[in-house]
Short mmCIF file of C-alpha atoms in Angstrom, two decimals:
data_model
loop_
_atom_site.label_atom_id
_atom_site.label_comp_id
_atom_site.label_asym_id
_atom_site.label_seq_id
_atom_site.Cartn_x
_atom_site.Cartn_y
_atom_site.Cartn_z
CA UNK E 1 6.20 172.67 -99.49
CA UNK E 2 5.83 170.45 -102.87
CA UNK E 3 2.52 168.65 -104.03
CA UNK E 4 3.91 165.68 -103.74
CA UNK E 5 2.29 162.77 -105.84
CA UNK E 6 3.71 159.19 -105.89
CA UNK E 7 3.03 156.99 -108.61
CA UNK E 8 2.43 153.32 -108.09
CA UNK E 9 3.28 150.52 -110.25
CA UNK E 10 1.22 150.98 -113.59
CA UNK E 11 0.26 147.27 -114.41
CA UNK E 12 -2.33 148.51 -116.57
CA UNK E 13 -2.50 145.41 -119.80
CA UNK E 14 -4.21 147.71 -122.40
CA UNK E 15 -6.63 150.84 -122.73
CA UNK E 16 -9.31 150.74 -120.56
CA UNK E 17 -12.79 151.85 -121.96
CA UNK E 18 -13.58 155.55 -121.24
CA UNK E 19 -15.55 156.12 -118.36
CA UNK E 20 -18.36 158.84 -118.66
CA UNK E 21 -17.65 161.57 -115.76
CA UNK E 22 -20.36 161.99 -113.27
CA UNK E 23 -20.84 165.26 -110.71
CA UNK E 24 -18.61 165.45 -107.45
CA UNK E 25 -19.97 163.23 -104.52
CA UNK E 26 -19.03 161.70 -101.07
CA UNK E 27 -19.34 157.94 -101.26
CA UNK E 28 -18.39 156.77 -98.11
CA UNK E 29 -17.54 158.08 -94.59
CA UNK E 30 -16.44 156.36 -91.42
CA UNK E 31 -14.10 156.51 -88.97
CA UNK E 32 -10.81 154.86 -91.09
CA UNK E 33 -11.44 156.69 -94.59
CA UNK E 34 -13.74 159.80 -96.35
CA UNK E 35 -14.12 158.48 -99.99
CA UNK E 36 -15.57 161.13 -102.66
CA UNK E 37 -15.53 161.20 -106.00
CA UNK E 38 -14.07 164.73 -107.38
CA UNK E 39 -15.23 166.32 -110.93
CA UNK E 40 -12.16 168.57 -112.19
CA UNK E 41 -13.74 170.44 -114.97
CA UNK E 42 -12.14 172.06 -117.51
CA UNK E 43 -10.43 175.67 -117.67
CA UNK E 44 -12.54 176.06 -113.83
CA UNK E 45 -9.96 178.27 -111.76
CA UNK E 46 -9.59 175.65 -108.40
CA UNK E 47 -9.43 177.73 -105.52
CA UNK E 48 -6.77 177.40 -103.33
CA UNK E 49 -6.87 175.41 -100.78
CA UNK E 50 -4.82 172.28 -98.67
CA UNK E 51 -5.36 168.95 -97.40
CA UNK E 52 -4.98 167.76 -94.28
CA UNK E 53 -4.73 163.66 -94.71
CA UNK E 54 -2.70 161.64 -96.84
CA UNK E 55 -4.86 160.52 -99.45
CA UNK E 56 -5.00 157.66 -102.55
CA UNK E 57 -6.39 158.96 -105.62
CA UNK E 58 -7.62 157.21 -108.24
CA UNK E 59 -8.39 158.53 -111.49
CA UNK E 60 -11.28 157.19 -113.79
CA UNK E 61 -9.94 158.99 -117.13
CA UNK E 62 -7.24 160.94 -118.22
CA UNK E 63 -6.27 164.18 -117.53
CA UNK E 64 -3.78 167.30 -117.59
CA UNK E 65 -3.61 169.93 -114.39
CA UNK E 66 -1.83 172.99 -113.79
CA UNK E 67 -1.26 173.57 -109.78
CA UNK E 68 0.00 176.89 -108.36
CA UNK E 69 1.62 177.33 -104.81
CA UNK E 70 0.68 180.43 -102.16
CA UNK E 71 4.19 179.66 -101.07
CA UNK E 72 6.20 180.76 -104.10
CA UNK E 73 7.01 177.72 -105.97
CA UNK E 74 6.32 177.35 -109.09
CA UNK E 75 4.07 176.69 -111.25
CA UNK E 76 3.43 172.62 -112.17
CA UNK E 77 1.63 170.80 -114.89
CA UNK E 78 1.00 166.94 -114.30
CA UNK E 79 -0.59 164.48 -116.46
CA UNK E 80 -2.51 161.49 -115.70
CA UNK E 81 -3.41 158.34 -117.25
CA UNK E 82 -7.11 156.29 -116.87
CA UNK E 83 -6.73 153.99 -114.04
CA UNK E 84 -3.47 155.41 -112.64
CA UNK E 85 -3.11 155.44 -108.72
CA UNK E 86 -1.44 157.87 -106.84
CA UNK E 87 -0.24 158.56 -103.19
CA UNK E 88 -0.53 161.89 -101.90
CA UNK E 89 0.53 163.49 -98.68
CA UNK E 90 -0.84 166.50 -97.05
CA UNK E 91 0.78 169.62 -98.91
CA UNK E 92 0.08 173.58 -98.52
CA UNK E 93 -2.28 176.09 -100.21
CA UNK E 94 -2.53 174.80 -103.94
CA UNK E 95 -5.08 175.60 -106.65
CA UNK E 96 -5.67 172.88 -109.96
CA UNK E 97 -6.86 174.01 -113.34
CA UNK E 98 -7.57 171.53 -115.56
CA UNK E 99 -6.13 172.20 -119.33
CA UNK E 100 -7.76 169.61 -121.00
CA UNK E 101 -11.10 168.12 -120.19
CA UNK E 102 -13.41 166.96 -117.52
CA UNK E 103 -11.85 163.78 -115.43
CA UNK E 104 -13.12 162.30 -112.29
CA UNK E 105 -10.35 161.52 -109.63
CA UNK E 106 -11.52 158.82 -106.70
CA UNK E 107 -10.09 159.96 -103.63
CA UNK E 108 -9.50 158.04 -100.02
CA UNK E 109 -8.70 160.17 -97.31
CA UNK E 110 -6.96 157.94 -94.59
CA UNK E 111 -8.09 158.69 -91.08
CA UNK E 112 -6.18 156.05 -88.97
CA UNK E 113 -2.50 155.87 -88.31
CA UNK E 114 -2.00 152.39 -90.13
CA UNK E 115 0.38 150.07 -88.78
CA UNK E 116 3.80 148.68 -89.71
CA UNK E 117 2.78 145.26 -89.97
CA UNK E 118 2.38 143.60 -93.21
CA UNK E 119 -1.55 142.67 -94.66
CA UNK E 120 -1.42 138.34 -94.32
CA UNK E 121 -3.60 135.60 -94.60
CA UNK E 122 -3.82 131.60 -95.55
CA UNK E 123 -5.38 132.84 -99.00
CA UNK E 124 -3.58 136.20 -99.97
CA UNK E 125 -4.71 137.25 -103.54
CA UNK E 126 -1.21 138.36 -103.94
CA UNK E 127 -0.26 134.64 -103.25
CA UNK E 128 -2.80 132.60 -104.66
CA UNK E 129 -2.88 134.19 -107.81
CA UNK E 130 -0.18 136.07 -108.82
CA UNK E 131 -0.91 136.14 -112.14
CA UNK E 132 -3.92 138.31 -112.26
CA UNK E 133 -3.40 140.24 -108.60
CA UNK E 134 -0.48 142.75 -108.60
CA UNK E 135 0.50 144.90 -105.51
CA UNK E 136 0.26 148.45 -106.91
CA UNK E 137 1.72 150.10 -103.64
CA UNK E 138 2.05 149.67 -99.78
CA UNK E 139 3.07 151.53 -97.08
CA UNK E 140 1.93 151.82 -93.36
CA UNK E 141 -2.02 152.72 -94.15
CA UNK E 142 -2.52 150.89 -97.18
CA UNK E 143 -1.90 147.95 -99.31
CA UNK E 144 -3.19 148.59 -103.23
CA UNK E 145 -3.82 145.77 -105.01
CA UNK E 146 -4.64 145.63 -108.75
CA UNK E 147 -6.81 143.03 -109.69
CA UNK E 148 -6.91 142.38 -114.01
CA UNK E 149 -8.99 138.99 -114.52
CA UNK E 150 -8.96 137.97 -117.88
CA UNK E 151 -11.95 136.82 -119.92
CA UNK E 152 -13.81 133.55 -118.29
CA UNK E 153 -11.09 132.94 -115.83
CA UNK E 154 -11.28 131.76 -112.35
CA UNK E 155 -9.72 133.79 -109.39
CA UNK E 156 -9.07 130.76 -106.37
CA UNK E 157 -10.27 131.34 -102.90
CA UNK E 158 -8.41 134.63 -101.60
CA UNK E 159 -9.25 136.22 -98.86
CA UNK E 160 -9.15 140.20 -98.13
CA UNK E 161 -8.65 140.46 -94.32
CA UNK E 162 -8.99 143.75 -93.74
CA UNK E 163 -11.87 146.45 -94.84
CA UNK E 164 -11.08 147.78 -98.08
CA UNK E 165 -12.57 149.92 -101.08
CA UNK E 166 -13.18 148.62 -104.52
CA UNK E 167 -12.94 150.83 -107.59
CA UNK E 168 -14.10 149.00 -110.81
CA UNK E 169 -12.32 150.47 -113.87
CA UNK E 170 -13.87 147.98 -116.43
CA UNK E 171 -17.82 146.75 -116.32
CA UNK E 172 -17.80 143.38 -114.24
CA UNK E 173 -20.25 140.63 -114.23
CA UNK E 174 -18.81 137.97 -111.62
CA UNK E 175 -20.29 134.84 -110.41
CA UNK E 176 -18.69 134.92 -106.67
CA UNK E 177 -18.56 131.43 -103.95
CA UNK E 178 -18.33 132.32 -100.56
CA UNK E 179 -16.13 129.88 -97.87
CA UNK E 180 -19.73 127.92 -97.55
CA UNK E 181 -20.29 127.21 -100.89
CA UNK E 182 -22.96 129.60 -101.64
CA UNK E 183 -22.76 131.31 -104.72
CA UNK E 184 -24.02 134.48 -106.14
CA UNK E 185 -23.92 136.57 -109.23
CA UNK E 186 -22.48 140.54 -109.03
CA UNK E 187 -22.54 143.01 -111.74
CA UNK E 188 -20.85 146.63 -111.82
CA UNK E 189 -20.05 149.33 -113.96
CA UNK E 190 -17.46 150.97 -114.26
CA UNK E 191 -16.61 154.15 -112.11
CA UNK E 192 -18.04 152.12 -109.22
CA UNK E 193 -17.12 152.29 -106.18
CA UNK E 194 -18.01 149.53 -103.20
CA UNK E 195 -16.86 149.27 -99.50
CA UNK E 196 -16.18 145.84 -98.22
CA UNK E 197 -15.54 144.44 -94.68
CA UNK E 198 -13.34 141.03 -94.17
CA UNK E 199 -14.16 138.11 -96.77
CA UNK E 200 -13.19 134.98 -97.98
CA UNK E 201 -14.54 133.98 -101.61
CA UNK E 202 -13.96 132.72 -104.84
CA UNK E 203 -14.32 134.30 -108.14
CA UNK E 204 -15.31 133.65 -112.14
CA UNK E 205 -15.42 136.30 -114.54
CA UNK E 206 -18.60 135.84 -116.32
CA UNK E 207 -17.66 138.31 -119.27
CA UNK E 208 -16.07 138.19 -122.81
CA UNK E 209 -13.48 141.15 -121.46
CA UNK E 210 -11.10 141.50 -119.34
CA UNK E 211 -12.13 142.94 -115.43
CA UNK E 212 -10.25 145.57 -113.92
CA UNK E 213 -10.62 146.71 -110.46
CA UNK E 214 -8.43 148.45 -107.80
CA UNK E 215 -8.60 147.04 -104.15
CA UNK E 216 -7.59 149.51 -101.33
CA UNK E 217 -6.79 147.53 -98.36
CA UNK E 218 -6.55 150.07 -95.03
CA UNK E 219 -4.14 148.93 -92.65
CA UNK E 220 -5.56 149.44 -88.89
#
């Protein structure tokens, strides 16, 4: 059976800044998704090994791979940009060698069947500002949404109605208004990654640069 990667829409508006790679680590784990962050090093002989889940990966920089198959197909080499999403299904015994340098890859293992029914609300970011929110991919676990803000510019209320991972690609300083008015300043860099739960807010981007972020929606 084939490694089978699917690319999503790249809506990517220019370079992003390099992100420095940091050591493999599991972010979050609950009962609807295992996020980790995964160091491929370079010229390191992966072992072989197989997944189990359909997963979304995200990677932070880019990248080139060679993957070998136990099963006799053959060899692959696969390259990857900075910020590119992928959907991956569960696939036999592979092993990964990186051929070029170190790159971290964010990774969501989905636990829960998803449904068929469509992510909707009153403020959907995809609605209320189409300009700036871009659906990168859907299907029945997840809806990605890419989020590029540009300098100083307002995001209207939007609401994310499901719990869903955040994975800043740019640094982002962000003064945010909830649905009762109070407001509140965020800052993260990026490579972050942040769980969120149901919300309703509105949003200014406090920097000279453009934000970047990928939302991961899980469908449940």
């Amino acid at each position: 059976m084939k490694i089978t990667l699917y690319p999503a829409l790249l809506l990517m508006g220019a370079a992003l800044a390099s992100i420095p790679t940091q050591p493999s680590a599991v972010l979050y784990d609950n009962d609807e998704v295992k996020v980790a962050r995964a160091l491929e090093k370079a010229q390191a002989q992966g072992k072989f090994h197989q997944h189990e889940m359909n997963r979304v990966m995200i990677y932070l920089q880019p990248g080139k791979q060679r993957f070998e198959y136990q099963d006799g197909r053959p060899t692959a080499v696969s390259t990857f940009k900075a910020g590119e999403v992928l959907w991956s299904p569960p696939t036999g015994m592979h092993a990964g060698t990186v051929l070029d340098h170190d790159f971290n890859i964010i990774e969501l293992e989905m636990k829960t069947p998803g449904t068929d029914k469509p992510i909707t609300s009153d403020h959907d970011p995809l609605k209320v500002d189409p300009a700036q929110c871009k659906l990168e991919l859907e299907n029945p676990q997840v809806r990605i949404v890419r989020a590029r803000i540009q300098p100083h510019a307002n995001v209207p209320l939007h609401t994310w109605a499901t719990d869903h991972v955040v994975v800043f690609l740019t640094d982002q300083k962000f003064e945010i208004k909830d649905s009762t008015g109070k407001t509140e300043t965020a800052e993260h860099k990026a490579g972050d990654v942040v769980w969120g739960t149901p919300v309703s807010i509105s949003e200014k981007n406090l920097s000279t640069q453009p934000f970047e972020a990928v939302i991961v929606e899980i469908k449940k």
